[in-house]
Amino acid sequence: MGPPAFVPFQCRTRVMVGPGAKLEAANFVIGYVTLYPGGSVPIHSHEQEEVYFIVEGKGAMQVESELQSVQTGDCIYIRPQLEHVLTNTGQTDMIMMFCYAPKKLAEHWALEMKGADDR
């Protein structure tokens, strides 16, 4: 399918539960990310623990210095304060869901919502 004309990080995030969404929980955030071919969730770390679930596609997940291939159905747990990045290595869109707690607006997500890419 491919990204729209300008999409920071070559991905698009949709928050399903959390800040700016129709639903808001007291303690966690759940979202849905489309990563276009070659796109990535930028390398980042934060105080929250997080889980990524690969709904569709294949890619590479790096947590600190550990790099692993991921594909449809894989679930990745990310402990707080660890740098991590997810990259779509496939030829089609990758769909990923995330859940993290405690609730807070992630810096890279705020940049994406503003249409900025500071890499």
mmCIF file of N, CA and C in Angstrom:
data_model
loop_
_atom_site.group_PDB
_atom_site.id
_atom_site.type_symbol
_atom_site.label_atom_id
_atom_site.label_comp_id
_atom_site.label_asym_id
_atom_site.label_seq_id
_atom_site.Cartn_x
_atom_site.Cartn_y
_atom_site.Cartn_z
ATOM 1 N N MET A 1 0.824 -1.188 0.000
ATOM 2 C CA MET A 1 0.000 0.000 0.000
ATOM 3 C C MET A 1 0.868 1.251 0.000
ATOM 4 N N GLY A 2 1.793 1.366 0.927
ATOM 5 C CA GLY A 2 2.705 2.499 0.976
ATOM 6 C C GLY A 2 2.166 3.652 1.796
ATOM 7 N N PRO A 3 3.081 4.495 2.266
ATOM 8 C CA PRO A 3 2.687 5.598 3.142
ATOM 9 C C PRO A 3 2.080 6.763 2.372
ATOM 10 N N PRO A 4 1.321 7.599 3.066
ATOM 11 C CA PRO A 4 0.885 8.864 2.476
ATOM 12 C C PRO A 4 2.102 9.724 2.162
ATOM 13 N N ALA A 5 1.904 10.883 1.543
ATOM 14 C CA ALA A 5 2.999 11.735 1.083
ATOM 15 C C ALA A 5 4.069 11.989 2.140
ATOM 16 N N PHE A 6 3.697 12.404 3.360
ATOM 17 C CA PHE A 6 4.689 12.610 4.411
ATOM 18 C C PHE A 6 4.215 11.934 5.679
ATOM 19 N N VAL A 7 4.959 10.953 6.083
ATOM 20 C CA VAL A 7 4.651 10.249 7.327
ATOM 21 C C VAL A 7 5.955 10.118 8.091
ATOM 22 N N PRO A 8 6.101 10.804 9.233
ATOM 23 C CA PRO A 8 7.327 10.677 10.019
ATOM 24 C C PRO A 8 7.596 9.220 10.356
ATOM 25 N N PHE A 9 8.839 8.825 10.333
ATOM 26 C CA PHE A 9 9.279 7.491 10.720
ATOM 27 C C PHE A 9 8.738 6.392 9.801
ATOM 28 N N GLN A 10 7.997 6.742 8.760
ATOM 29 C CA GLN A 10 7.395 5.756 7.859
ATOM 30 C C GLN A 10 6.490 4.790 8.603
ATOM 31 N N CYS A 11 5.744 5.319 9.560
ATOM 32 C CA CYS A 11 4.746 4.537 10.282
ATOM 33 C C CYS A 11 3.603 5.456 10.678
ATOM 34 N N ARG A 12 2.490 4.858 11.014
ATOM 35 C CA ARG A 12 1.329 5.627 11.438
ATOM 36 C C ARG A 12 0.771 4.995 12.706
ATOM 37 N N THR A 13 0.656 5.766 13.775
ATOM 38 C CA THR A 13 0.176 5.272 15.071
ATOM 39 C C THR A 13 -1.267 5.710 15.288
ATOM 40 N N ARG A 14 -2.065 4.785 15.774
ATOM 41 C CA ARG A 14 -3.446 5.092 16.168
ATOM 42 C C ARG A 14 -3.620 4.615 17.598
ATOM 43 N N VAL A 15 -3.853 5.549 18.508
ATOM 44 C CA VAL A 15 -4.076 5.187 19.902
ATOM 45 C C VAL A 15 -5.528 4.758 20.051
ATOM 46 N N MET A 16 -5.730 3.575 20.598
ATOM 47 C CA MET A 16 -7.070 3.033 20.769
ATOM 48 C C MET A 16 -7.612 3.307 22.170
ATOM 49 N N VAL A 17 -6.707 3.233 23.166
ATOM 50 C CA VAL A 17 -7.061 3.526 24.557
ATOM 51 C C VAL A 17 -5.941 4.407 25.104
ATOM 52 N N GLY A 18 -6.264 5.640 25.476
ATOM 53 C CA GLY A 18 -5.248 6.528 26.016
ATOM 54 C C GLY A 18 -5.463 7.964 25.598
ATOM 55 N N PRO A 19 -4.457 8.819 25.788
ATOM 56 C CA PRO A 19 -4.576 10.239 25.487
ATOM 57 C C PRO A 19 -5.010 10.490 24.043
ATOM 58 N N GLY A 20 -6.077 11.254 23.870
ATOM 59 C CA GLY A 20 -6.555 11.607 22.548
ATOM 60 C C GLY A 20 -7.451 10.568 21.889
ATOM 61 N N ALA A 21 -7.653 9.425 22.524
ATOM 62 C CA ALA A 21 -8.501 8.375 21.964
ATOM 63 C C ALA A 21 -9.923 8.500 22.497
ATOM 64 N N LYS A 22 -10.846 7.764 21.891
ATOM 65 C CA LYS A 22 -12.231 7.766 22.371
ATOM 66 C C LYS A 22 -12.351 7.116 23.735
ATOM 67 N N LEU A 23 -11.476 6.162 24.015
ATOM 68 C CA LEU A 23 -11.448 5.498 25.317
ATOM 69 C C LEU A 23 -10.193 5.919 26.058
ATOM 70 N N GLU A 24 -10.320 6.087 27.355
ATOM 71 C CA GLU A 24 -9.136 6.428 28.154
ATOM 72 C C GLU A 24 -9.165 5.616 29.437
ATOM 73 N N ALA A 25 -8.078 4.879 29.668
ATOM 74 C CA ALA A 25 -7.936 4.101 30.891
ATOM 75 C C ALA A 25 -7.111 4.910 31.886
ATOM 76 N N ALA A 26 -7.203 4.552 33.132
ATOM 77 C CA ALA A 26 -6.476 5.278 34.173
ATOM 78 C C ALA A 26 -4.986 4.956 34.173
ATOM 79 N N ASN A 27 -4.610 3.734 33.752
ATOM 80 C CA ASN A 27 -3.238 3.289 33.996
ATOM 81 C C ASN A 27 -2.454 2.785 32.796
ATOM 82 N N PHE A 28 -3.048 2.662 31.625
ATOM 83 C CA PHE A 28 -2.314 2.093 30.499
ATOM 84 C C PHE A 28 -2.743 2.716 29.182
ATOM 85 N N VAL A 29 -1.938 2.431 28.121
ATOM 86 C CA VAL A 29 -2.200 2.893 26.760
ATOM 87 C C VAL A 29 -2.127 1.681 25.834
ATOM 88 N N ILE A 30 -3.066 1.605 24.887
ATOM 89 C CA ILE A 30 -3.045 0.564 23.852
ATOM 90 C C ILE A 30 -3.130 1.266 22.506
ATOM 91 N N GLY A 31 -2.315 0.824 21.571
ATOM 92 C CA GLY A 31 -2.335 1.422 20.243
ATOM 93 C C GLY A 31 -2.074 0.421 19.140
ATOM 94 N N TYR A 32 -2.217 0.913 17.927
ATOM 95 C CA TYR A 32 -2.130 0.137 16.700
ATOM 96 C C TYR A 32 -1.206 0.914 15.775
ATOM 97 N N VAL A 33 -0.166 0.261 15.253
ATOM 98 C CA VAL A 33 0.806 0.947 14.405
ATOM 99 C C VAL A 33 0.915 0.231 13.070
ATOM 100 N N THR A 34 0.856 1.001 11.998
ATOM 101 C CA THR A 34 1.165 0.485 10.667
ATOM 102 C C THR A 34 2.568 0.960 10.330
ATOM 103 N N LEU A 35 3.457 0.002 10.072
ATOM 104 C CA LEU A 35 4.822 0.324 9.653
ATOM 105 C C LEU A 35 4.909 0.006 8.169
ATOM 106 N N TYR A 36 5.193 1.014 7.362
ATOM 107 C CA TYR A 36 5.301 0.812 5.929
ATOM 108 C C TYR A 36 6.627 0.117 5.619
ATOM 109 N N PRO A 37 6.761 -0.547 4.457
ATOM 110 C CA PRO A 37 8.013 -1.240 4.141
ATOM 111 C C PRO A 37 9.225 -0.331 4.355
ATOM 112 N N GLY A 38 10.186 -0.819 5.131
ATOM 113 C CA GLY A 38 11.382 -0.049 5.464
ATOM 114 C C GLY A 38 11.189 0.915 6.622
ATOM 115 N N GLY A 39 9.974 1.065 7.092
ATOM 116 C CA GLY A 39 9.676 1.987 8.180
ATOM 117 C C GLY A 39 9.999 1.401 9.540
ATOM 118 N N SER A 40 10.035 2.264 10.545
ATOM 119 C CA SER A 40 10.347 1.790 11.890
ATOM 120 C C SER A 40 9.693 2.660 12.950
ATOM 121 N N VAL A 41 9.502 2.053 14.105
ATOM 122 C CA VAL A 41 9.229 2.806 15.315
ATOM 123 C C VAL A 41 10.614 3.244 15.760
ATOM 124 N N PRO A 42 10.889 4.532 15.912
ATOM 125 C CA PRO A 42 12.257 4.986 16.167
ATOM 126 C C PRO A 42 12.818 4.441 17.476
ATOM 127 N N ILE A 43 14.128 4.335 17.527
ATOM 128 C CA ILE A 43 14.778 3.844 18.740
ATOM 129 C C ILE A 43 14.443 4.799 19.886
ATOM 130 N N HIS A 44 14.048 4.213 21.001
ATOM 131 C CA HIS A 44 13.656 5.016 22.156
ATOM 132 C C HIS A 44 13.686 4.151 23.408
ATOM 133 N N SER A 45 13.568 4.796 24.537
ATOM 134 C CA SER A 45 13.413 4.103 25.819
ATOM 135 C C SER A 45 12.484 4.973 26.660
ATOM 136 N N HIS A 46 11.889 4.361 27.661
ATOM 137 C CA HIS A 46 10.980 5.089 28.527
ATOM 138 C C HIS A 46 10.802 4.333 29.829
ATOM 139 N N GLU A 47 10.147 4.972 30.771
ATOM 140 C CA GLU A 47 9.992 4.393 32.112
ATOM 141 C C GLU A 47 8.936 3.296 32.170
ATOM 142 N N GLN A 48 8.109 3.173 31.129
ATOM 143 C CA GLN A 48 7.033 2.188 31.141
ATOM 144 C C GLN A 48 7.520 0.806 30.685
ATOM 145 N N GLU A 49 6.859 -0.231 31.210
ATOM 146 C CA GLU A 49 7.031 -1.543 30.611
ATOM 147 C C GLU A 49 6.060 -1.609 29.447
ATOM 148 N N GLU A 50 6.407 -2.411 28.423
ATOM 149 C CA GLU A 50 5.628 -2.388 27.185
ATOM 150 C C GLU A 50 5.614 -3.770 26.553
ATOM 151 N N VAL A 51 4.562 -4.020 25.795
ATOM 152 C CA VAL A 51 4.436 -5.249 25.011
ATOM 153 C C VAL A 51 4.102 -4.858 23.581
ATOM 154 N N TYR A 52 4.805 -5.458 22.611
ATOM 155 C CA TYR A 52 4.466 -5.332 21.197
ATOM 156 C C TYR A 52 3.887 -6.670 20.758
ATOM 157 N N PHE A 53 2.808 -6.640 19.988
ATOM 158 C CA PHE A 53 2.239 -7.848 19.384
ATOM 159 C C PHE A 53 2.210 -7.632 17.880
ATOM 160 N N ILE A 54 2.865 -8.526 17.138
ATOM 161 C CA ILE A 54 2.923 -8.419 15.685
ATOM 162 C C ILE A 54 1.654 -9.050 15.111
ATOM 163 N N VAL A 55 0.756 -8.204 14.631
ATOM 164 C CA VAL A 55 -0.518 -8.662 14.080
ATOM 165 C C VAL A 55 -0.315 -9.225 12.679
ATOM 166 N N GLU A 56 0.544 -8.568 11.907
ATOM 167 C CA GLU A 56 0.760 -8.969 10.522
ATOM 168 C C GLU A 56 2.106 -8.463 10.043
ATOM 169 N N GLY A 57 2.823 -9.286 9.297
ATOM 170 C CA GLY A 57 4.072 -8.864 8.685
ATOM 171 C C GLY A 57 5.294 -9.475 9.340
ATOM 172 N N LYS A 58 6.455 -8.974 8.913
ATOM 173 C CA LYS A 58 7.713 -9.454 9.478
ATOM 174 C C LYS A 58 8.676 -8.285 9.600
ATOM 175 N N GLY A 59 9.595 -8.443 10.549
ATOM 176 C CA GLY A 59 10.528 -7.354 10.771
ATOM 177 C C GLY A 59 11.667 -7.751 11.674
ATOM 178 N N ALA A 60 12.334 -6.737 12.202
ATOM 179 C CA ALA A 60 13.455 -6.924 13.120
ATOM 180 C C ALA A 60 13.175 -6.109 14.372
ATOM 181 N N MET A 61 13.311 -6.753 15.520
ATOM 182 C CA MET A 61 13.101 -6.103 16.817
ATOM 183 C C MET A 61 14.428 -6.074 17.537
ATOM 184 N N GLN A 62 14.858 -4.880 17.932
ATOM 185 C CA GLN A 62 16.085 -4.746 18.700
ATOM 186 C C GLN A 62 15.749 -4.170 20.065
ATOM 187 N N VAL A 63 16.172 -4.869 21.111
ATOM 188 C CA VAL A 63 16.057 -4.398 22.484
ATOM 189 C C VAL A 63 17.477 -4.370 23.031
ATOM 190 N N GLU A 64 17.949 -3.137 23.343
ATOM 191 C CA GLU A 64 19.362 -2.929 23.706
ATOM 192 C C GLU A 64 20.217 -3.506 22.576
ATOM 193 N N SER A 65 21.124 -4.448 22.853
ATOM 194 C CA SER A 65 21.991 -4.982 21.793
ATOM 195 C C SER A 65 21.460 -6.284 21.183
ATOM 196 N N GLU A 66 20.323 -6.763 21.669
ATOM 197 C CA GLU A 66 19.762 -8.018 21.156
ATOM 198 C C GLU A 66 18.835 -7.750 19.972
ATOM 199 N N LEU A 67 19.144 -8.366 18.830
ATOM 200 C CA LEU A 67 18.372 -8.206 17.599
ATOM 201 C C LEU A 67 17.765 -9.542 17.220
ATOM 202 N N GLN A 68 16.447 -9.560 16.975
ATOM 203 C CA GLN A 68 15.769 -10.792 16.585
ATOM 204 C C GLN A 68 14.776 -10.516 15.479
ATOM 205 N N SER A 69 14.559 -11.512 14.629
ATOM 206 C CA SER A 69 13.505 -11.434 13.622
ATOM 207 C C SER A 69 12.167 -11.644 14.313
ATOM 208 N N VAL A 70 11.143 -10.939 13.839
ATOM 209 C CA VAL A 70 9.791 -11.101 14.364
ATOM 210 C C VAL A 70 8.842 -11.277 13.185
ATOM 211 N N GLN A 71 7.705 -11.903 13.465
ATOM 212 C CA GLN A 71 6.716 -12.135 12.412
ATOM 213 C C GLN A 71 5.328 -12.222 13.014
ATOM 214 N N THR A 72 4.337 -12.363 12.168
ATOM 215 C CA THR A 72 2.941 -12.455 12.589
ATOM 216 C C THR A 72 2.781 -13.403 13.773
ATOM 217 N N GLY A 73 2.122 -12.924 14.816
ATOM 218 C CA GLY A 73 1.852 -13.737 15.997
ATOM 219 C C GLY A 73 2.863 -13.612 17.118
ATOM 220 N N ASP A 74 4.004 -12.975 16.866
ATOM 221 C CA ASP A 74 5.021 -12.827 17.908
ATOM 222 C C ASP A 74 4.631 -11.733 18.903
ATOM 223 N N CYS A 75 5.015 -11.940 20.151
ATOM 224 C CA CYS A 75 4.767 -10.996 21.229
ATOM 225 C C CYS A 75 6.105 -10.700 21.905
ATOM 226 N N ILE A 76 6.416 -9.430 22.093
ATOM 227 C CA ILE A 76 7.701 -9.029 22.665
ATOM 228 C C ILE A 76 7.449 -8.209 23.926
ATOM 229 N N TYR A 77 8.049 -8.605 25.032
ATOM 230 C CA TYR A 77 7.971 -7.850 26.279
ATOM 231 C C TYR A 77 9.219 -6.982 26.389
ATOM 232 N N ILE A 78 9.031 -5.706 26.705
ATOM 233 C CA ILE A 78 10.138 -4.762 26.817
ATOM 234 C C ILE A 78 10.132 -4.177 28.227
ATOM 235 N N ARG A 79 11.187 -4.462 28.967
ATOM 236 C CA ARG A 79 11.293 -3.939 30.335
ATOM 237 C C ARG A 79 11.534 -2.426 30.313
ATOM 238 N N PRO A 80 11.177 -1.739 31.386
ATOM 239 C CA PRO A 80 11.395 -0.293 31.459
ATOM 240 C C PRO A 80 12.864 0.089 31.265
ATOM 241 N N GLN A 81 13.087 1.253 30.670
ATOM 242 C CA GLN A 81 14.399 1.883 30.488
ATOM 243 C C GLN A 81 15.281 1.219 29.432
ATOM 244 N N LEU A 82 14.794 0.202 28.714
ATOM 245 C CA LEU A 82 15.610 -0.436 27.686
ATOM 246 C C LEU A 82 15.342 0.214 26.329
ATOM 247 N N GLU A 83 16.436 0.572 25.621
ATOM 248 C CA GLU A 83 16.273 1.119 24.274
ATOM 249 C C GLU A 83 15.745 0.032 23.359
ATOM 250 N N HIS A 84 14.792 0.400 22.498
ATOM 251 C CA HIS A 84 14.220 -0.580 21.581
ATOM 252 C C HIS A 84 13.770 0.096 20.294
ATOM 253 N N VAL A 85 13.750 -0.708 19.221
ATOM 254 C CA VAL A 85 13.332 -0.242 17.904
ATOM 255 C C VAL A 85 12.740 -1.430 17.150
ATOM 256 N N LEU A 86 11.673 -1.189 16.402
ATOM 257 C CA LEU A 86 11.051 -2.197 15.555
ATOM 258 C C LEU A 86 11.089 -1.682 14.129
ATOM 259 N N THR A 87 11.585 -2.512 13.195
ATOM 260 C CA THR A 87 11.703 -2.136 11.792
ATOM 261 C C THR A 87 10.985 -3.151 10.926
ATOM 262 N N ASN A 88 10.221 -2.663 9.955
ATOM 263 C CA ASN A 88 9.563 -3.529 8.987
ATOM 264 C C ASN A 88 10.588 -3.911 7.921
ATOM 265 N N THR A 89 10.929 -5.192 7.839
ATOM 266 C CA THR A 89 11.883 -5.674 6.841
ATOM 267 C C THR A 89 11.186 -6.339 5.665
ATOM 268 N N GLY A 90 9.862 -6.369 5.692
ATOM 269 C CA GLY A 90 9.104 -7.016 4.630
ATOM 270 C C GLY A 90 8.773 -6.071 3.484
ATOM 271 N N GLN A 91 8.087 -6.624 2.493
ATOM 272 C CA GLN A 91 7.694 -5.865 1.307
ATOM 273 C C GLN A 91 6.268 -5.320 1.417
ATOM 274 N N THR A 92 5.563 -5.666 2.497
ATOM 275 C CA THR A 92 4.195 -5.200 2.710
ATOM 276 C C THR A 92 4.121 -4.493 4.060
ATOM 277 N N ASP A 93 3.006 -3.825 4.317
ATOM 278 C CA ASP A 93 2.823 -3.148 5.594
ATOM 279 C C ASP A 93 2.898 -4.137 6.749
ATOM 280 N N MET A 94 3.476 -3.714 7.850
ATOM 281 C CA MET A 94 3.515 -4.493 9.088
ATOM 282 C C MET A 94 2.536 -3.830 10.048
ATOM 283 N N ILE A 95 1.737 -4.643 10.722
ATOM 284 C CA ILE A 95 0.788 -4.129 11.708
ATOM 285 C C ILE A 95 1.237 -4.609 13.084
ATOM 286 N N MET A 96 1.345 -3.689 14.026
ATOM 287 C CA MET A 96 1.782 -4.006 15.383
ATOM 288 C C MET A 96 0.851 -3.322 16.368
ATOM 289 N N MET A 97 0.520 -4.023 17.439
ATOM 290 C CA MET A 97 -0.216 -3.408 18.542
ATOM 291 C C MET A 97 0.733 -3.297 19.729
ATOM 292 N N PHE A 98 0.541 -2.244 20.524
ATOM 293 C CA PHE A 98 1.368 -2.075 21.719
ATOM 294 C C PHE A 98 0.482 -1.785 22.915
ATOM 295 N N CYS A 99 0.997 -2.121 24.071
ATOM 296 C CA CYS A 99 0.349 -1.783 25.333
ATOM 297 C C CYS A 99 1.459 -1.431 26.305
ATOM 298 N N TYR A 100 1.324 -0.280 26.969
ATOM 299 C CA TYR A 100 2.317 0.069 27.975
ATOM 300 C C TYR A 100 1.653 0.719 29.184
ATOM 301 N N ALA A 101 2.364 0.594 30.299
ATOM 302 C CA ALA A 101 1.897 1.167 31.563
ATOM 303 C C ALA A 101 3.125 1.531 32.397
ATOM 304 N N PRO A 102 3.047 2.567 33.209
ATOM 305 C CA PRO A 102 1.908 3.453 33.413
ATOM 306 C C PRO A 102 1.684 4.356 32.207
ATOM 307 N N LYS A 103 0.497 4.934 32.159
ATOM 308 C CA LYS A 103 0.073 5.787 31.048
ATOM 309 C C LYS A 103 0.898 7.072 31.025
ATOM 310 N N LYS A 104 1.383 7.397 29.826
ATOM 311 C CA LYS A 104 2.125 8.634 29.597
ATOM 312 C C LYS A 104 2.275 8.782 28.090
ATOM 313 N N LEU A 105 2.360 9.991 27.596
ATOM 314 C CA LEU A 105 2.554 10.232 26.179
ATOM 315 C C LEU A 105 4.023 10.008 25.828
ATOM 316 N N ALA A 106 4.320 9.012 24.995
ATOM 317 C CA ALA A 106 5.698 8.724 24.584
ATOM 318 C C ALA A 106 6.202 9.849 23.681
ATOM 319 N N GLU A 107 7.458 10.242 23.856
ATOM 320 C CA GLU A 107 8.019 11.377 23.124
ATOM 321 C C GLU A 107 7.959 11.177 21.611
ATOM 322 N N HIS A 108 8.339 9.998 21.119
ATOM 323 C CA HIS A 108 8.337 9.771 19.669
ATOM 324 C C HIS A 108 6.918 9.778 19.110
ATOM 325 N N TRP A 109 5.955 9.369 19.922
ATOM 326 C CA TRP A 109 4.552 9.382 19.506
ATOM 327 C C TRP A 109 4.053 10.820 19.414
ATOM 328 N N ALA A 110 4.430 11.654 20.351
ATOM 329 C CA ALA A 110 4.050 13.069 20.312
ATOM 330 C C ALA A 110 4.617 13.738 19.059
ATOM 331 N N LEU A 111 5.858 13.417 18.684
ATOM 332 C CA LEU A 111 6.458 13.967 17.465
ATOM 333 C C LEU A 111 5.691 13.522 16.233
ATOM 334 N N GLU A 112 5.321 12.245 16.198
ATOM 335 C CA GLU A 112 4.564 11.741 15.046
ATOM 336 C C GLU A 112 3.225 12.467 14.925
ATOM 337 N N MET A 113 2.550 12.681 16.033
ATOM 338 C CA MET A 113 1.244 13.346 16.002
ATOM 339 C C MET A 113 1.383 14.782 15.507
ATOM 340 N N LYS A 114 2.527 15.436 15.781
ATOM 341 C CA LYS A 114 2.764 16.806 15.316
ATOM 342 C C LYS A 114 3.244 16.840 13.877
ATOM 343 N N GLY A 115 3.587 15.664 13.308
ATOM 344 C CA GLY A 115 4.098 15.622 11.937
ATOM 345 C C GLY A 115 5.565 15.942 11.867
ATOM 346 N N ALA A 116 6.299 15.671 12.949
ATOM 347 C CA ALA A 116 7.734 15.975 12.986
ATOM 348 C C ALA A 116 8.547 14.690 12.977
ATOM 349 N N ASP A 117 9.731 14.765 12.464
ATOM 350 C CA ASP A 117 10.666 13.646 12.474
ATOM 351 C C ASP A 117 12.022 14.217 12.841
ATOM 352 N N ASP A 118 12.463 13.995 14.083
ATOM 353 C CA ASP A 118 13.698 14.612 14.562
ATOM 354 C C ASP A 118 14.928 13.735 14.385
ATOM 355 N N ARG A 119 14.818 12.660 13.630
ATOM 356 C CA ARG A 119 15.978 11.769 13.470
ATOM 357 C C ARG A 119 17.065 12.391 12.672
#
